[in-house]
PDB file of C-alpha atoms in Angstrom:
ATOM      1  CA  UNK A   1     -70.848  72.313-152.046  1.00  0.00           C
ATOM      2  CA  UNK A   2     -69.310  71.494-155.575  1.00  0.00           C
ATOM      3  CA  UNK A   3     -68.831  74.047-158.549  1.00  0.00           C
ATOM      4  CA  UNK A   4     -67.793  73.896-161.838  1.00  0.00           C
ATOM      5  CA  UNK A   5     -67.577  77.356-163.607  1.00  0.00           C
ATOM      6  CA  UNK A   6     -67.948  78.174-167.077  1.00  0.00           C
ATOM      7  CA  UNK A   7     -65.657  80.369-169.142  1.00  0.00           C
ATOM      8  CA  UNK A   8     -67.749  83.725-169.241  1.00  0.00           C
ATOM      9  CA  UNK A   9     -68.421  83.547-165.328  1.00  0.00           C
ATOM     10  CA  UNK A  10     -64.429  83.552-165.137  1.00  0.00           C
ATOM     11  CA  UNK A  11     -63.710  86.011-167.687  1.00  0.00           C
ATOM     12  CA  UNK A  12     -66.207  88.073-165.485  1.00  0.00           C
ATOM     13  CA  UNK A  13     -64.678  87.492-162.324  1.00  0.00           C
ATOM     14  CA  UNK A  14     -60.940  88.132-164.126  1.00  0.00           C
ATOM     15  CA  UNK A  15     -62.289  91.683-165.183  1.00  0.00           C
ATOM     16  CA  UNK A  16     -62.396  92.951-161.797  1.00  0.00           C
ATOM     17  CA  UNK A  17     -59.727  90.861-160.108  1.00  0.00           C
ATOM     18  CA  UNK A  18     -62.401  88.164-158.363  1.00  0.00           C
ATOM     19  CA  UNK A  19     -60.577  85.008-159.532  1.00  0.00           C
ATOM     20  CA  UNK A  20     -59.456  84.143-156.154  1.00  0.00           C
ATOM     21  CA  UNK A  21     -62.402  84.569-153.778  1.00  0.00           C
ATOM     22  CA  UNK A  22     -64.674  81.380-155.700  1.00  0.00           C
ATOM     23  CA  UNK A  23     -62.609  78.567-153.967  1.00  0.00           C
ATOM     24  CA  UNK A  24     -63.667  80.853-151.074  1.00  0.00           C
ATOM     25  CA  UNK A  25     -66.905  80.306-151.241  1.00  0.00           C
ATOM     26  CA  UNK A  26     -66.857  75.914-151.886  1.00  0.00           C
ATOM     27  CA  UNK A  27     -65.534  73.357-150.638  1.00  0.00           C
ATOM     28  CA  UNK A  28     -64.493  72.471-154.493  1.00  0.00           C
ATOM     29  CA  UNK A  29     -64.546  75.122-157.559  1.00  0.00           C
ATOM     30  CA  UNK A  30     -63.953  73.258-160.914  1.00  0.00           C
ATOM     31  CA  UNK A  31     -63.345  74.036-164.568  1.00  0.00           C
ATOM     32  CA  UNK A  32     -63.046  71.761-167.374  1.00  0.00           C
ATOM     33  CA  UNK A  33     -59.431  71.548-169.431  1.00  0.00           C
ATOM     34  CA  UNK A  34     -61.142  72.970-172.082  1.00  0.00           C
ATOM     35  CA  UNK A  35     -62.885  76.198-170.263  1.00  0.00           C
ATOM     36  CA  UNK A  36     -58.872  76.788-169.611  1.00  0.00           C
ATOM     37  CA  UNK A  37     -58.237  76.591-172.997  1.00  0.00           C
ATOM     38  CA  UNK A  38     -60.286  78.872-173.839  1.00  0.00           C
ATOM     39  CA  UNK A  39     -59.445  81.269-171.273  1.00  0.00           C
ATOM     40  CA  UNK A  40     -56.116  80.989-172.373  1.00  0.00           C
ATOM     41  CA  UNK A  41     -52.518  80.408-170.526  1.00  0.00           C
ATOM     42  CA  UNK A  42     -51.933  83.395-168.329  1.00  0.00           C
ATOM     43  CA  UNK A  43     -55.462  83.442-166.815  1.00  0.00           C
ATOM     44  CA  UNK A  44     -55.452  79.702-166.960  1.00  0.00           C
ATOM     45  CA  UNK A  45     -52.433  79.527-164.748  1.00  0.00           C
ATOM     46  CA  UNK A  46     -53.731  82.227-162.518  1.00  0.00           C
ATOM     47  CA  UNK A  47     -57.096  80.118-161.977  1.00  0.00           C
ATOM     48  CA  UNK A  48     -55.309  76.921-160.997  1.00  0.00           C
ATOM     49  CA  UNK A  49     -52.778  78.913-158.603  1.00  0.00           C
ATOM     50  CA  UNK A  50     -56.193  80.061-156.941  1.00  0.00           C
ATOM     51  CA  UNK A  51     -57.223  76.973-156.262  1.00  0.00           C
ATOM     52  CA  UNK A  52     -59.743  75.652-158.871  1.00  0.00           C
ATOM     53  CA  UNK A  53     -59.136  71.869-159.247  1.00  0.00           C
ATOM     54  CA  UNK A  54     -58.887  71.089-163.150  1.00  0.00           C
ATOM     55  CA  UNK A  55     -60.885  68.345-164.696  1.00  0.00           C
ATOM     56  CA  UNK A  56     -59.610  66.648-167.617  1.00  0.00           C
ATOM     57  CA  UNK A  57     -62.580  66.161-170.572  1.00  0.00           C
ATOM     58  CA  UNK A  58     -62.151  62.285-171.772  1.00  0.00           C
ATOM     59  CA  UNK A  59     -62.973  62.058-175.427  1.00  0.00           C
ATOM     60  CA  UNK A  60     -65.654  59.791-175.114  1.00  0.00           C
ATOM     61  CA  UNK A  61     -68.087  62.439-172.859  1.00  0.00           C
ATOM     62  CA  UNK A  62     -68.938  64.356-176.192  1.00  0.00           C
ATOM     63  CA  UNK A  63     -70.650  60.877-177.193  1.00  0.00           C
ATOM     64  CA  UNK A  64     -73.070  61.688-173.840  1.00  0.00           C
ATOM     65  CA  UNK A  65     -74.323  65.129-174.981  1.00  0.00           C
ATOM     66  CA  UNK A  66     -77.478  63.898-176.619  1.00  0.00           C
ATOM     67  CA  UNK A  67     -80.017  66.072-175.430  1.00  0.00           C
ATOM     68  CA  UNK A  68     -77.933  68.783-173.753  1.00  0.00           C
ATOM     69  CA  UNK A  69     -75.840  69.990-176.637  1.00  0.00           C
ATOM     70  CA  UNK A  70     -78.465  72.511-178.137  1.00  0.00           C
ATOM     71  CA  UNK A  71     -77.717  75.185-181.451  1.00  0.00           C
ATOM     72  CA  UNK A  72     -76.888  77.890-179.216  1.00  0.00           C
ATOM     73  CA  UNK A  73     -75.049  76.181-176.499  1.00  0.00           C
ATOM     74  CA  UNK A  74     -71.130  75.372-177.736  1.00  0.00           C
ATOM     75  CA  UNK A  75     -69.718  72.133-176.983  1.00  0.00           C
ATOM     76  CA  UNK A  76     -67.210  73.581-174.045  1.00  0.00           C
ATOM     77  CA  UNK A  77     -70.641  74.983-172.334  1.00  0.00           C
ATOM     78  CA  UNK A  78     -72.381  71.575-173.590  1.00  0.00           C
ATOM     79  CA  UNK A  79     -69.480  69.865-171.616  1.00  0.00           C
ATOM     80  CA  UNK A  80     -69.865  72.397-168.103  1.00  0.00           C
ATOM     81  CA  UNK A  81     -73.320  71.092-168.354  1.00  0.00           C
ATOM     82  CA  UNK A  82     -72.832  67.773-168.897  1.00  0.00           C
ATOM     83  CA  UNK A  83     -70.482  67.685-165.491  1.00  0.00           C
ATOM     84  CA  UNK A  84     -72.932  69.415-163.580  1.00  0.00           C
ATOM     85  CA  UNK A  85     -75.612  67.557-164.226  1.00  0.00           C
ATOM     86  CA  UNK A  86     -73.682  63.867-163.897  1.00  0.00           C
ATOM     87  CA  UNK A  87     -71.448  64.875-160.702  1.00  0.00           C
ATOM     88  CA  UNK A  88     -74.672  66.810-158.973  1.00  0.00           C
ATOM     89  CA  UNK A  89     -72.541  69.847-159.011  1.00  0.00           C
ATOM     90  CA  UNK A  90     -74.069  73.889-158.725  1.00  0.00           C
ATOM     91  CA  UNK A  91     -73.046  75.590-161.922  1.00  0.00           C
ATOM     92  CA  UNK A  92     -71.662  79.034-162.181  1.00  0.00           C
ATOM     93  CA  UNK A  93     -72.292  80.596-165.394  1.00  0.00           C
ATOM     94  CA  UNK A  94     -72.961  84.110-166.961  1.00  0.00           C
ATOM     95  CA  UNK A  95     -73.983  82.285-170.220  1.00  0.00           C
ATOM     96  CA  UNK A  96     -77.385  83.045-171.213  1.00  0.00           C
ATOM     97  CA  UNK A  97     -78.093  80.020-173.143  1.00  0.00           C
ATOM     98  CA  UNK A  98     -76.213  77.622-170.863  1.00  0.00           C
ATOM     99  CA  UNK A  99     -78.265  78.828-167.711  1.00  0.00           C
ATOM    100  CA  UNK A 100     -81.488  78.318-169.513  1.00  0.00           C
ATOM    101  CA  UNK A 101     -80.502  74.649-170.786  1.00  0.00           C
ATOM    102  CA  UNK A 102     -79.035  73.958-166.877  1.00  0.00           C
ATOM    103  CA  UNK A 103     -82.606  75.072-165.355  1.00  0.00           C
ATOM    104  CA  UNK A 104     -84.396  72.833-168.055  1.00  0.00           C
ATOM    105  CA  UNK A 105     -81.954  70.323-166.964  1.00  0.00           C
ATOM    106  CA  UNK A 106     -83.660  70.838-163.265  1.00  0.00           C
ATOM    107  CA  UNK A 107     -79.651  71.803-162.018  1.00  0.00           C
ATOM    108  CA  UNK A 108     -78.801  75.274-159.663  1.00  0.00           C
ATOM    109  CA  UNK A 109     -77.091  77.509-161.531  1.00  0.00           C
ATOM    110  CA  UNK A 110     -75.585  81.177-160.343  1.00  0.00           C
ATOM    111  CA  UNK A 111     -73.513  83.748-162.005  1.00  0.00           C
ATOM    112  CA  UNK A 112     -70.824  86.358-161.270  1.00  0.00           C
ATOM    113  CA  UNK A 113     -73.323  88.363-159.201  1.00  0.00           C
ATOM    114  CA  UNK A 114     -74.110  85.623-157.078  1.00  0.00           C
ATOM    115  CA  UNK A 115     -70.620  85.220-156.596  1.00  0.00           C
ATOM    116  CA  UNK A 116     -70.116  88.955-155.436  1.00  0.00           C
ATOM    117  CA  UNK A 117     -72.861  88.778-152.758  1.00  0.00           C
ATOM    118  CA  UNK A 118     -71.924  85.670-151.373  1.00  0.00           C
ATOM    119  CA  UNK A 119     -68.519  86.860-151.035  1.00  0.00           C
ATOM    120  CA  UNK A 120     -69.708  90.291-149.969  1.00  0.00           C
ATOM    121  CA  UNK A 121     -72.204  88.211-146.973  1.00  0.00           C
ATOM    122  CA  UNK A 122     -69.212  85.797-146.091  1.00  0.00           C
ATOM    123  CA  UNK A 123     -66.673  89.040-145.395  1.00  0.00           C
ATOM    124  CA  UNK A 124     -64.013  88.298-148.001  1.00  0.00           C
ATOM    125  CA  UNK A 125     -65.039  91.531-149.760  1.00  0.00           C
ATOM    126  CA  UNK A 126     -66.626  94.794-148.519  1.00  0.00           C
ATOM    127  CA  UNK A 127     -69.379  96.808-149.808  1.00  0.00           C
ATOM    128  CA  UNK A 128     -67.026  99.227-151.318  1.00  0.00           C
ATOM    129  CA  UNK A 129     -65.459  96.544-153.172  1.00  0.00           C
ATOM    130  CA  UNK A 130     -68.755  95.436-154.778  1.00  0.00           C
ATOM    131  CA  UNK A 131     -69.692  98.690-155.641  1.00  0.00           C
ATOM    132  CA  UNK A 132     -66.377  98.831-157.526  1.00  0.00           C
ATOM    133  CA  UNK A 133     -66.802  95.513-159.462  1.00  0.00           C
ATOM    134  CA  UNK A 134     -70.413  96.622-160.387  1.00  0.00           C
ATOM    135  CA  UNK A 135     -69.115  99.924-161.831  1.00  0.00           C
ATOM    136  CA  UNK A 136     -65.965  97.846-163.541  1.00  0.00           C
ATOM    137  CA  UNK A 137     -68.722  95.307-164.908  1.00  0.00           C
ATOM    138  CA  UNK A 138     -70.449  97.924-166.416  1.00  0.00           C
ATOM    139  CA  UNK A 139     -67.615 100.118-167.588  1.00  0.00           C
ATOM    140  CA  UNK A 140     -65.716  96.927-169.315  1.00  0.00           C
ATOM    141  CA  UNK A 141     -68.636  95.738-170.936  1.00  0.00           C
ATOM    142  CA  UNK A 142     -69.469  92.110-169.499  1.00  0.00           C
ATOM    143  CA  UNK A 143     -73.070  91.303-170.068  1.00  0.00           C
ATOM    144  CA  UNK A 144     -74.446  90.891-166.964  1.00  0.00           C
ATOM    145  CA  UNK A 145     -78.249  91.940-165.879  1.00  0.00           C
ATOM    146  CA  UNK A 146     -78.307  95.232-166.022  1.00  0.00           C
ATOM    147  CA  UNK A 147     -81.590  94.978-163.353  1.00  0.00           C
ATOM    148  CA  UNK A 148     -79.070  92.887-161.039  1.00  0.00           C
ATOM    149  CA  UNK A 149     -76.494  95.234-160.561  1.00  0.00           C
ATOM    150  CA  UNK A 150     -79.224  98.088-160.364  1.00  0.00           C
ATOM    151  CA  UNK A 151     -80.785  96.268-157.640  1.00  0.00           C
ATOM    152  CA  UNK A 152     -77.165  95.739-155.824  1.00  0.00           C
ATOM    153  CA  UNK A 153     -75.990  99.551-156.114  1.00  0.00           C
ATOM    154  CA  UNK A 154     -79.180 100.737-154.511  1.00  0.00           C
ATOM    155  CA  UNK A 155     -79.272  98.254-151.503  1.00  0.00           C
ATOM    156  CA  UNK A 156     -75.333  98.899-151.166  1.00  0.00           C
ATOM    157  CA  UNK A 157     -76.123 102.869-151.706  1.00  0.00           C
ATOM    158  CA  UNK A 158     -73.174 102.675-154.356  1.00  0.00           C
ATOM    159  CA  UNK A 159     -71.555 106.228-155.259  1.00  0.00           C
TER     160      UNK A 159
END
């Protein structure tokens, strides 16, 4: 299984320390040169010391958005999308707009929460710990489905 991860889906994971467990859960985890850029140094050195192989964006792919690139999608979430779709690879993305485009697109596309219960059924966190990263979602402010993490807490029994 490939991924390539968009910036908000890693900003999420950063916010309660889950950088590490998505090359976990693939046999590859990318992100595009310029999700790292705009993640910014620190957490873009912490994300390739984790694991995540880095793809480089050749000028010439922003030519290739016609029909992808929409008003509300930017061109680094035009550009996840544009990878997904051309190496047949399952995007993660908290993105609202870039998870709509990918299912129009016909690709498979997860977020952060997806993440947490696939680590949570694989062992590589416990239930505790994903009762934590709901409550730090919520408490830090990362728009995630509020009816998501609802539905998580109660079939976890979170405190």
């Amino acid at each position: 299984m490939i991924l390539v991860v968009d910036t908000s889906t890693l900003l999420d994971l950063e916010s309660v320390g889950g950088i590490p467990l998505l090359p976990k859960l693939a046999r590859s985890v990318r992100v595009l040169d310029v999700v790292l850029n705009e993640c910014g140094i620190e957490l873009a050195e912490k994300i390739l010391a984790a694991g995540y192989l880095e793809i480089t964006v050749p000028p010439d792919w922003v030519l290739q958005l016609r029909g992808l690139k929409t008003a509300a999608l930017s061109m680094t979430d035009a550009l996840v999308l544009y990878y997904a779709r051309e190496n047949k690879a399952i995007l993660i993305a908290s993105d609202g707009a870039l998870r709509k485009q990918a299912k129009r697109c016909g690709l498979e596309v997860h977020g952060a929460i997806w993440i947490a219960e696939q680590a949570l059924n694989k062992g590589l966190i416990s239930p505790e710990e994903l009762c934590a990263w709901l409550d730090g979602w919520t408490v830090s402010g990362r728009r995630l489905p509020q009816k998501e993490i609802n539905r998580l807490r109660e079939a976890l029994a979170c405190k």
